[in-house]
Amino acid sequence: MATQNIGTRGLRSAAAIGIGVVAGALATLAAQRQALVALRERLEHLERSAHSQQATNLAAQQRQHWELLSKAIDDPELAEVLDLYEPPVSPKQRRQYLFANALYTNLLLYYRIGNLTRDEFFKHVRGMLQNPIVRDYWYATQQHRASIADTDEAKLGLLVDDLLRQLEDADTEEWWVVGEPPGESDGPDGQ
């Protein structure tokens, strides 16, 4: 009987140790899960902060761009610095082109910070291209855009180039239906 008691006690001890090991493993898993959840929340917070900082930086850049263009629009001597057009344009055309650049850049910023979808960007550009000065500006800056290949801005520029070709080839006066808006999944990086 003494042998039987020792065996039962040994089984109970082994069972207790096993339960303790399982409980310890479960507690460790729960702690790891909690740590992973906390880490995921921290990463999401950092991603939101990074996106917010990027939007802030883009807005600051847009403000700086507008200030520089405003000075050039107001001062013909400063505007000469930005006259990179072939053939050179008149001071009046240069001011108009600078303003067209400001309009397009503003639209581009709205898209990049998420205030416009790609479809909305497309529709706004389609409207802008109804103005012959904007079209002339777009053609005059073709070489400028060629120098920024493989960027988000270049890809949107190609979208505008394609839309302009479609508008010019269209056999309809209903310009607002010309061109196929890009899919929403088509971000500036082509995804």
mmCIF file with all atom_site columns, C-alpha atoms in Angstrom:
data_model
loop_
_atom_site.group_PDB
_atom_site.id
_atom_site.type_symbol
_atom_site.label_atom_id
_atom_site.label_alt_id
_atom_site.label_comp_id
_atom_site.label_asym_id
_atom_site.label_entity_id
_atom_site.label_seq_id
_atom_site.pdbx_PDB_ins_code
_atom_site.Cartn_x
_atom_site.Cartn_y
_atom_site.Cartn_z
_atom_site.occupancy
_atom_site.B_iso_or_equiv
_atom_site.pdbx_formal_charge
_atom_site.auth_seq_id
_atom_site.auth_comp_id
_atom_site.auth_asym_id
_atom_site.auth_atom_id
_atom_site.pdbx_PDB_model_num
ATOM 1   C CA . MET A 1 1   ? 0.000   0.000  0.000   1.00 0.00 ? 1   MET A CA 1
ATOM 2   C CA . ALA A 1 2   ? 2.831   2.263  0.729   1.00 0.00 ? 2   ALA A CA 1
ATOM 3   C CA . THR A 1 3   ? 4.019   1.634  -2.789  1.00 0.00 ? 3   THR A CA 1
ATOM 4   C CA . GLN A 1 4   ? 0.600   2.517  -4.159  1.00 0.00 ? 4   GLN A CA 1
ATOM 5   C CA . ASN A 1 5   ? 0.539   5.804  -2.184  1.00 0.00 ? 5   ASN A CA 1
ATOM 6   C CA . ILE A 1 6   ? 3.932   6.740  -3.501  1.00 0.00 ? 6   ILE A CA 1
ATOM 7   C CA . GLY A 1 7   ? 2.785   6.010  -7.078  1.00 0.00 ? 7   GLY A CA 1
ATOM 8   C CA . THR A 1 8   ? -0.393  8.045  -6.657  1.00 0.00 ? 8   THR A CA 1
ATOM 9   C CA . ARG A 1 9   ? 1.540   10.879 -5.073  1.00 0.00 ? 9   ARG A CA 1
ATOM 10  C CA . GLY A 1 10  ? 4.010   10.765 -7.970  1.00 0.00 ? 10  GLY A CA 1
ATOM 11  C CA . LEU A 1 11  ? 1.178   10.932 -10.508 1.00 0.00 ? 11  LEU A CA 1
ATOM 12  C CA . ARG A 1 12  ? -0.403  13.831 -8.651  1.00 0.00 ? 12  ARG A CA 1
ATOM 13  C CA . SER A 1 13  ? 2.927   15.625 -8.534  1.00 0.00 ? 13  SER A CA 1
ATOM 14  C CA . ALA A 1 14  ? 3.492   15.015 -12.232 1.00 0.00 ? 14  ALA A CA 1
ATOM 15  C CA . ALA A 1 15  ? -0.040  16.191 -13.013 1.00 0.00 ? 15  ALA A CA 1
ATOM 16  C CA . ALA A 1 16  ? 0.466   19.294 -10.892 1.00 0.00 ? 16  ALA A CA 1
ATOM 17  C CA . ILE A 1 17  ? 3.752   20.021 -12.616 1.00 0.00 ? 17  ILE A CA 1
ATOM 18  C CA . GLY A 1 18  ? 2.094   19.461 -16.018 1.00 0.00 ? 18  GLY A CA 1
ATOM 19  C CA . ILE A 1 19  ? -0.775  21.789 -15.134 1.00 0.00 ? 19  ILE A CA 1
ATOM 20  C CA . GLY A 1 20  ? 1.746   24.338 -13.891 1.00 0.00 ? 20  GLY A CA 1
ATOM 21  C CA . VAL A 1 21  ? 3.725   24.098 -17.122 1.00 0.00 ? 21  VAL A CA 1
ATOM 22  C CA . VAL A 1 22  ? 0.559   24.463 -19.211 1.00 0.00 ? 22  VAL A CA 1
ATOM 23  C CA . ALA A 1 23  ? -0.629  27.395 -17.077 1.00 0.00 ? 23  ALA A CA 1
ATOM 24  C CA . GLY A 1 24  ? 2.795   29.012 -17.404 1.00 0.00 ? 24  GLY A CA 1
ATOM 25  C CA . ALA A 1 25  ? 2.785   28.505 -21.162 1.00 0.00 ? 25  ALA A CA 1
ATOM 26  C CA . LEU A 1 26  ? -0.724  29.984 -21.423 1.00 0.00 ? 26  LEU A CA 1
ATOM 27  C CA . ALA A 1 27  ? 0.303   32.968 -19.310 1.00 0.00 ? 27  ALA A CA 1
ATOM 28  C CA . THR A 1 28  ? 3.380   33.466 -21.511 1.00 0.00 ? 28  THR A CA 1
ATOM 29  C CA . LEU A 1 29  ? 1.262   33.247 -24.668 1.00 0.00 ? 29  LEU A CA 1
ATOM 30  C CA . ALA A 1 30  ? -1.231  35.751 -23.246 1.00 0.00 ? 30  ALA A CA 1
ATOM 31  C CA . ALA A 1 31  ? 1.582   38.146 -22.349 1.00 0.00 ? 31  ALA A CA 1
ATOM 32  C CA . GLN A 1 32  ? 3.125   37.745 -25.816 1.00 0.00 ? 32  GLN A CA 1
ATOM 33  C CA . ARG A 1 33  ? -0.247  38.358 -27.435 1.00 0.00 ? 33  ARG A CA 1
ATOM 34  C CA . GLN A 1 34  ? -0.746  41.465 -25.330 1.00 0.00 ? 34  GLN A CA 1
ATOM 35  C CA . ALA A 1 35  ? 2.744   42.666 -26.287 1.00 0.00 ? 35  ALA A CA 1
ATOM 36  C CA . LEU A 1 36  ? 1.991   42.048 -29.987 1.00 0.00 ? 36  LEU A CA 1
ATOM 37  C CA . VAL A 1 37  ? -1.284  43.967 -29.741 1.00 0.00 ? 37  VAL A CA 1
ATOM 38  C CA . ALA A 1 38  ? 0.523   46.873 -28.052 1.00 0.00 ? 38  ALA A CA 1
ATOM 39  C CA . LEU A 1 39  ? 3.254   46.763 -30.700 1.00 0.00 ? 39  LEU A CA 1
ATOM 40  C CA . ARG A 1 40  ? 0.685   46.756 -33.540 1.00 0.00 ? 40  ARG A CA 1
ATOM 41  C CA . GLU A 1 41  ? -1.116  49.725 -31.990 1.00 0.00 ? 41  GLU A CA 1
ATOM 42  C CA . ARG A 1 42  ? 2.193   51.595 -31.685 1.00 0.00 ? 42  ARG A CA 1
ATOM 43  C CA . LEU A 1 43  ? 3.061   50.868 -35.327 1.00 0.00 ? 43  LEU A CA 1
ATOM 44  C CA . GLU A 1 44  ? -0.360  52.064 -36.472 1.00 0.00 ? 44  GLU A CA 1
ATOM 45  C CA . HIS A 1 45  ? 0.109   55.250 -34.445 1.00 0.00 ? 45  HIS A CA 1
ATOM 46  C CA . LEU A 1 46  ? 3.547   55.782 -36.010 1.00 0.00 ? 46  LEU A CA 1
ATOM 47  C CA . GLU A 1 47  ? 2.123   55.213 -39.510 1.00 0.00 ? 47  GLU A CA 1
ATOM 48  C CA . ARG A 1 48  ? -0.634  57.757 -38.854 1.00 0.00 ? 48  ARG A CA 1
ATOM 49  C CA . SER A 1 49  ? 1.937   60.221 -37.525 1.00 0.00 ? 49  SER A CA 1
ATOM 50  C CA . ALA A 1 50  ? 4.184   59.671 -40.536 1.00 0.00 ? 50  ALA A CA 1
ATOM 51  C CA . HIS A 1 51  ? 1.256   60.201 -42.930 1.00 0.00 ? 51  HIS A CA 1
ATOM 52  C CA . SER A 1 52  ? 0.238   63.310 -41.018 1.00 0.00 ? 52  SER A CA 1
ATOM 53  C CA . GLN A 1 53  ? 3.811   64.623 -41.107 1.00 0.00 ? 53  GLN A CA 1
ATOM 54  C CA . GLN A 1 54  ? 4.042   63.914 -44.830 1.00 0.00 ? 54  GLN A CA 1
ATOM 55  C CA . ALA A 1 55  ? 0.802   65.813 -45.441 1.00 0.00 ? 55  ALA A CA 1
ATOM 56  C CA . THR A 1 56  ? 2.107   68.694 -43.318 1.00 0.00 ? 56  THR A CA 1
ATOM 57  C CA . ASN A 1 57  ? 5.367   68.729 -45.271 1.00 0.00 ? 57  ASN A CA 1
ATOM 58  C CA . LEU A 1 58  ? 3.497   68.681 -48.597 1.00 0.00 ? 58  LEU A CA 1
ATOM 59  C CA . ALA A 1 59  ? 1.289   71.564 -47.467 1.00 0.00 ? 59  ALA A CA 1
ATOM 60  C CA . ALA A 1 60  ? 4.337   73.583 -46.387 1.00 0.00 ? 60  ALA A CA 1
ATOM 61  C CA . GLN A 1 61  ? 5.991   72.872 -49.732 1.00 0.00 ? 61  GLN A CA 1
ATOM 62  C CA . GLN A 1 62  ? 2.820   73.943 -51.553 1.00 0.00 ? 62  GLN A CA 1
ATOM 63  C CA . ARG A 1 63  ? 2.750   77.195 -49.573 1.00 0.00 ? 63  ARG A CA 1
ATOM 64  C CA . GLN A 1 64  ? 6.403   77.858 -50.455 1.00 0.00 ? 64  GLN A CA 1
ATOM 65  C CA . HIS A 1 65  ? 5.718   77.045 -54.130 1.00 0.00 ? 65  HIS A CA 1
ATOM 66  C CA . TRP A 1 66  ? 2.798   79.472 -54.220 1.00 0.00 ? 66  TRP A CA 1
ATOM 67  C CA . GLU A 1 67  ? 4.835   82.236 -52.568 1.00 0.00 ? 67  GLU A CA 1
ATOM 68  C CA . LEU A 1 68  ? 7.599   81.839 -55.149 1.00 0.00 ? 68  LEU A CA 1
ATOM 69  C CA . LEU A 1 69  ? 5.149   81.754 -58.061 1.00 0.00 ? 69  LEU A CA 1
ATOM 70  C CA . SER A 1 70  ? 3.297   84.784 -56.682 1.00 0.00 ? 70  SER A CA 1
ATOM 71  C CA . LYS A 1 71  ? 6.516   86.765 -56.615 1.00 0.00 ? 71  LYS A CA 1
ATOM 72  C CA . ALA A 1 72  ? 7.284   85.723 -60.182 1.00 0.00 ? 72  ALA A CA 1
ATOM 73  C CA . ILE A 1 73  ? 3.757   86.555 -61.350 1.00 0.00 ? 73  ILE A CA 1
ATOM 74  C CA . ASP A 1 74  ? 3.958   89.999 -59.735 1.00 0.00 ? 74  ASP A CA 1
ATOM 75  C CA . ASP A 1 75  ? 7.498   90.816 -60.871 1.00 0.00 ? 75  ASP A CA 1
ATOM 76  C CA . PRO A 1 76  ? 8.373   90.276 -64.559 1.00 0.00 ? 76  PRO A CA 1
ATOM 77  C CA . GLU A 1 77  ? 12.093  90.418 -63.764 1.00 0.00 ? 77  GLU A CA 1
ATOM 78  C CA . LEU A 1 78  ? 11.755  87.487 -61.348 1.00 0.00 ? 78  LEU A CA 1
ATOM 79  C CA . ALA A 1 79  ? 9.525   85.651 -63.800 1.00 0.00 ? 79  ALA A CA 1
ATOM 80  C CA . GLU A 1 80  ? 12.376  85.687 -66.323 1.00 0.00 ? 80  GLU A CA 1
ATOM 81  C CA . VAL A 1 81  ? 14.198  83.239 -64.042 1.00 0.00 ? 81  VAL A CA 1
ATOM 82  C CA . LEU A 1 82  ? 11.405  80.722 -64.647 1.00 0.00 ? 82  LEU A CA 1
ATOM 83  C CA . ASP A 1 83  ? 11.254  81.219 -68.408 1.00 0.00 ? 83  ASP A CA 1
ATOM 84  C CA . LEU A 1 84  ? 12.498  77.815 -69.528 1.00 0.00 ? 84  LEU A CA 1
ATOM 85  C CA . TYR A 1 85  ? 10.123  77.499 -72.443 1.00 0.00 ? 85  TYR A CA 1
ATOM 86  C CA . GLU A 1 86  ? 11.147  76.684 -75.984 1.00 0.00 ? 86  GLU A CA 1
ATOM 87  C CA . PRO A 1 87  ? 10.505  78.916 -77.804 1.00 0.00 ? 87  PRO A CA 1
ATOM 88  C CA . PRO A 1 88  ? 10.555  81.738 -75.225 1.00 0.00 ? 88  PRO A CA 1
ATOM 89  C CA . VAL A 1 89  ? 7.141   83.196 -74.391 1.00 0.00 ? 89  VAL A CA 1
ATOM 90  C CA . SER A 1 90  ? 5.928   86.744 -73.896 1.00 0.00 ? 90  SER A CA 1
ATOM 91  C CA . PRO A 1 91  ? 5.737   88.175 -70.357 1.00 0.00 ? 91  PRO A CA 1
ATOM 92  C CA . LYS A 1 92  ? 1.939   87.846 -70.498 1.00 0.00 ? 92  LYS A CA 1
ATOM 93  C CA . GLN A 1 93  ? 2.133   84.173 -71.494 1.00 0.00 ? 93  GLN A CA 1
ATOM 94  C CA . ARG A 1 94  ? 4.772   83.535 -68.833 1.00 0.00 ? 94  ARG A CA 1
ATOM 95  C CA . ARG A 1 95  ? 2.475   84.918 -66.127 1.00 0.00 ? 95  ARG A CA 1
ATOM 96  C CA . GLN A 1 96  ? -0.397  82.821 -67.473 1.00 0.00 ? 96  GLN A CA 1
ATOM 97  C CA . TYR A 1 97  ? 1.783   79.697 -67.515 1.00 0.00 ? 97  TYR A CA 1
ATOM 98  C CA . LEU A 1 98  ? 2.954   80.353 -63.966 1.00 0.00 ? 98  LEU A CA 1
ATOM 99  C CA . PHE A 1 99  ? -0.654  80.609 -62.863 1.00 0.00 ? 99  PHE A CA 1
ATOM 100 C CA . ALA A 1 100 ? -1.569  77.426 -64.771 1.00 0.00 ? 100 ALA A CA 1
ATOM 101 C CA . ASN A 1 101 ? 1.342   75.742 -63.008 1.00 0.00 ? 101 ASN A CA 1
ATOM 102 C CA . ALA A 1 102 ? 0.010   76.921 -59.650 1.00 0.00 ? 102 ALA A CA 1
ATOM 103 C CA . LEU A 1 103 ? -3.459  75.547 -60.452 1.00 0.00 ? 103 LEU A CA 1
ATOM 104 C CA . TYR A 1 104 ? -2.110  72.176 -61.551 1.00 0.00 ? 104 TYR A CA 1
ATOM 105 C CA . THR A 1 105 ? 0.300   71.917 -58.622 1.00 0.00 ? 105 THR A CA 1
ATOM 106 C CA . ASN A 1 106 ? -2.527  72.711 -56.222 1.00 0.00 ? 106 ASN A CA 1
ATOM 107 C CA . LEU A 1 107 ? -4.625  69.948 -57.748 1.00 0.00 ? 107 LEU A CA 1
ATOM 108 C CA . LEU A 1 108 ? -1.670  67.579 -57.548 1.00 0.00 ? 108 LEU A CA 1
ATOM 109 C CA . LEU A 1 109 ? -1.197  68.379 -53.848 1.00 0.00 ? 109 LEU A CA 1
ATOM 110 C CA . TYR A 1 110 ? -4.879  67.807 -53.107 1.00 0.00 ? 110 TYR A CA 1
ATOM 111 C CA . TYR A 1 111 ? -4.559  64.384 -54.672 1.00 0.00 ? 111 TYR A CA 1
ATOM 112 C CA . ARG A 1 112 ? -1.297  63.495 -52.920 1.00 0.00 ? 112 ARG A CA 1
ATOM 113 C CA . ILE A 1 113 ? -2.601  64.351 -49.445 1.00 0.00 ? 113 ILE A CA 1
ATOM 114 C CA . GLY A 1 114 ? -5.806  62.427 -50.046 1.00 0.00 ? 114 GLY A CA 1
ATOM 115 C CA . ASN A 1 115 ? -8.304  65.266 -50.480 1.00 0.00 ? 115 ASN A CA 1
ATOM 116 C CA . LEU A 1 116 ? -9.103  64.030 -54.003 1.00 0.00 ? 116 LEU A CA 1
ATOM 117 C CA . THR A 1 117 ? -9.428  60.542 -55.368 1.00 0.00 ? 117 THR A CA 1
ATOM 118 C CA . ARG A 1 118 ? -7.648  59.680 -58.601 1.00 0.00 ? 118 ARG A CA 1
ATOM 119 C CA . ASP A 1 119 ? -11.023 59.807 -60.365 1.00 0.00 ? 119 ASP A CA 1
ATOM 120 C CA . GLU A 1 120 ? -11.723 63.302 -58.979 1.00 0.00 ? 120 GLU A CA 1
ATOM 121 C CA . PHE A 1 121 ? -8.222  64.436 -59.979 1.00 0.00 ? 121 PHE A CA 1
ATOM 122 C CA . PHE A 1 122 ? -8.906  63.167 -63.508 1.00 0.00 ? 122 PHE A CA 1
ATOM 123 C CA . LYS A 1 123 ? -12.228 65.023 -63.715 1.00 0.00 ? 123 LYS A CA 1
ATOM 124 C CA . HIS A 1 124 ? -10.741 68.301 -62.455 1.00 0.00 ? 124 HIS A CA 1
ATOM 125 C CA . VAL A 1 125 ? -7.879  68.075 -64.952 1.00 0.00 ? 125 VAL A CA 1
ATOM 126 C CA . ARG A 1 126 ? -10.365 67.356 -67.741 1.00 0.00 ? 126 ARG A CA 1
ATOM 127 C CA . GLY A 1 127 ? -12.110 70.609 -66.856 1.00 0.00 ? 127 GLY A CA 1
ATOM 128 C CA . MET A 1 128 ? -8.848  72.573 -66.668 1.00 0.00 ? 128 MET A CA 1
ATOM 129 C CA . LEU A 1 129 ? -7.846  71.330 -70.114 1.00 0.00 ? 129 LEU A CA 1
ATOM 130 C CA . GLN A 1 130 ? -10.843 73.092 -71.634 1.00 0.00 ? 130 GLN A CA 1
ATOM 131 C CA . ASN A 1 131 ? -8.880  76.313 -71.352 1.00 0.00 ? 131 ASN A CA 1
ATOM 132 C CA . PRO A 1 132 ? -6.574  76.869 -74.348 1.00 0.00 ? 132 PRO A CA 1
ATOM 133 C CA . ILE A 1 133 ? -3.965  78.613 -72.163 1.00 0.00 ? 133 ILE A CA 1
ATOM 134 C CA . VAL A 1 134 ? -3.772  75.582 -69.879 1.00 0.00 ? 134 VAL A CA 1
ATOM 135 C CA . ARG A 1 135 ? -3.378  73.351 -72.935 1.00 0.00 ? 135 ARG A CA 1
ATOM 136 C CA . ASP A 1 136 ? -0.602  75.599 -74.278 1.00 0.00 ? 136 ASP A CA 1
ATOM 137 C CA . TYR A 1 137 ? 1.073   75.506 -70.868 1.00 0.00 ? 137 TYR A CA 1
ATOM 138 C CA . TRP A 1 138 ? 0.861   71.717 -70.814 1.00 0.00 ? 138 TRP A CA 1
ATOM 139 C CA . TYR A 1 139 ? 2.525   71.441 -74.214 1.00 0.00 ? 139 TYR A CA 1
ATOM 140 C CA . ALA A 1 140 ? 5.161   74.055 -73.333 1.00 0.00 ? 140 ALA A CA 1
ATOM 141 C CA . THR A 1 141 ? 6.196   72.104 -70.223 1.00 0.00 ? 141 THR A CA 1
ATOM 142 C CA . GLN A 1 142 ? 6.372   68.695 -71.865 1.00 0.00 ? 142 GLN A CA 1
ATOM 143 C CA . GLN A 1 143 ? 10.179  68.657 -71.666 1.00 0.00 ? 143 GLN A CA 1
ATOM 144 C CA . HIS A 1 144 ? 10.049  69.623 -67.983 1.00 0.00 ? 144 HIS A CA 1
ATOM 145 C CA . ARG A 1 145 ? 7.900   66.604 -67.166 1.00 0.00 ? 145 ARG A CA 1
ATOM 146 C CA . ALA A 1 146 ? 10.200  64.316 -69.132 1.00 0.00 ? 146 ALA A CA 1
ATOM 147 C CA . SER A 1 147 ? 12.941  65.058 -66.599 1.00 0.00 ? 147 SER A CA 1
ATOM 148 C CA . ILE A 1 148 ? 10.920  63.587 -63.705 1.00 0.00 ? 148 ILE A CA 1
ATOM 149 C CA . ALA A 1 149 ? 10.412  60.085 -65.106 1.00 0.00 ? 149 ALA A CA 1
ATOM 150 C CA . ASP A 1 150 ? 9.491   57.245 -62.750 1.00 0.00 ? 150 ASP A CA 1
ATOM 151 C CA . THR A 1 151 ? 7.904   59.453 -60.085 1.00 0.00 ? 151 THR A CA 1
ATOM 152 C CA . ASP A 1 152 ? 4.321   59.703 -58.868 1.00 0.00 ? 152 ASP A CA 1
ATOM 153 C CA . GLU A 1 153 ? 4.073   63.118 -60.477 1.00 0.00 ? 153 GLU A CA 1
ATOM 154 C CA . ALA A 1 154 ? 5.372   61.773 -63.800 1.00 0.00 ? 154 ALA A CA 1
ATOM 155 C CA . LYS A 1 155 ? 2.763   59.017 -63.792 1.00 0.00 ? 155 LYS A CA 1
ATOM 156 C CA . LEU A 1 156 ? -0.011  61.531 -63.231 1.00 0.00 ? 156 LEU A CA 1
ATOM 157 C CA . GLY A 1 157 ? 1.501   63.688 -65.975 1.00 0.00 ? 157 GLY A CA 1
ATOM 158 C CA . LEU A 1 158 ? 1.244   60.735 -68.366 1.00 0.00 ? 158 LEU A CA 1
ATOM 159 C CA . LEU A 1 159 ? -2.404  60.338 -67.349 1.00 0.00 ? 159 LEU A CA 1
ATOM 160 C CA . VAL A 1 160 ? -2.968  64.011 -68.246 1.00 0.00 ? 160 VAL A CA 1
ATOM 161 C CA . ASP A 1 161 ? -1.056  63.599 -71.538 1.00 0.00 ? 161 ASP A CA 1
ATOM 162 C CA . ASP A 1 162 ? -3.300  60.686 -72.473 1.00 0.00 ? 162 ASP A CA 1
ATOM 163 C CA . LEU A 1 163 ? -6.435  62.608 -71.496 1.00 0.00 ? 163 LEU A CA 1
ATOM 164 C CA . LEU A 1 164 ? -5.357  65.603 -73.578 1.00 0.00 ? 164 LEU A CA 1
ATOM 165 C CA . ARG A 1 165 ? -4.849  63.349 -76.622 1.00 0.00 ? 165 ARG A CA 1
ATOM 166 C CA . GLN A 1 166 ? -8.306  61.854 -76.096 1.00 0.00 ? 166 GLN A CA 1
ATOM 167 C CA . LEU A 1 167 ? -9.863  65.321 -75.786 1.00 0.00 ? 167 LEU A CA 1
ATOM 168 C CA . GLU A 1 168 ? -8.227  66.464 -78.998 1.00 0.00 ? 168 GLU A CA 1
ATOM 169 C CA . ASP A 1 169 ? -9.282  63.308 -80.862 1.00 0.00 ? 169 ASP A CA 1
ATOM 170 C CA . ALA A 1 170 ? -12.860 63.373 -79.561 1.00 0.00 ? 170 ALA A CA 1
ATOM 171 C CA . ASP A 1 171 ? -15.672 63.904 -82.037 1.00 0.00 ? 171 ASP A CA 1
ATOM 172 C CA . THR A 1 172 ? -17.995 65.370 -79.445 1.00 0.00 ? 172 THR A CA 1
ATOM 173 C CA . GLU A 1 173 ? -18.647 68.741 -77.876 1.00 0.00 ? 173 GLU A CA 1
ATOM 174 C CA . GLU A 1 174 ? -19.446 66.967 -74.601 1.00 0.00 ? 174 GLU A CA 1
ATOM 175 C CA . TRP A 1 175 ? -15.909 67.163 -73.189 1.00 0.00 ? 175 TRP A CA 1
ATOM 176 C CA . TRP A 1 176 ? -17.041 66.014 -69.737 1.00 0.00 ? 176 TRP A CA 1
ATOM 177 C CA . VAL A 1 177 ? -17.571 62.459 -71.036 1.00 0.00 ? 177 VAL A CA 1
ATOM 178 C CA . VAL A 1 178 ? -14.232 62.160 -72.855 1.00 0.00 ? 178 VAL A CA 1
ATOM 179 C CA . GLY A 1 179 ? -11.643 59.817 -71.408 1.00 0.00 ? 179 GLY A CA 1
ATOM 180 C CA . GLU A 1 180 ? -11.901 56.838 -69.145 1.00 0.00 ? 180 GLU A CA 1
ATOM 181 C CA . PRO A 1 181 ? -11.360 57.804 -65.514 1.00 0.00 ? 181 PRO A CA 1
ATOM 182 C CA . PRO A 1 182 ? -8.714  55.652 -63.847 1.00 0.00 ? 182 PRO A CA 1
ATOM 183 C CA . GLY A 1 183 ? -9.781  53.012 -61.342 1.00 0.00 ? 183 GLY A CA 1
ATOM 184 C CA . GLU A 1 184 ? -9.758  53.967 -57.686 1.00 0.00 ? 184 GLU A CA 1
ATOM 185 C CA . SER A 1 185 ? -7.183  51.279 -56.990 1.00 0.00 ? 185 SER A CA 1
ATOM 186 C CA . ASP A 1 186 ? -4.803  53.038 -59.356 1.00 0.00 ? 186 ASP A CA 1
ATOM 187 C CA . GLY A 1 187 ? -2.861  55.225 -56.948 1.00 0.00 ? 187 GLY A CA 1
ATOM 188 C CA . PRO A 1 188 ? -0.099  57.583 -58.006 1.00 0.00 ? 188 PRO A CA 1
ATOM 189 C CA . ASP A 1 189 ? 2.324   54.692 -57.735 1.00 0.00 ? 189 ASP A CA 1
ATOM 190 C CA . GLY A 1 190 ? 0.335   52.658 -60.272 1.00 0.00 ? 190 GLY A CA 1
ATOM 191 C CA . GLN A 1 191 ? -1.030  50.185 -57.750 1.00 0.00 ? 191 GLN A CA 1
#
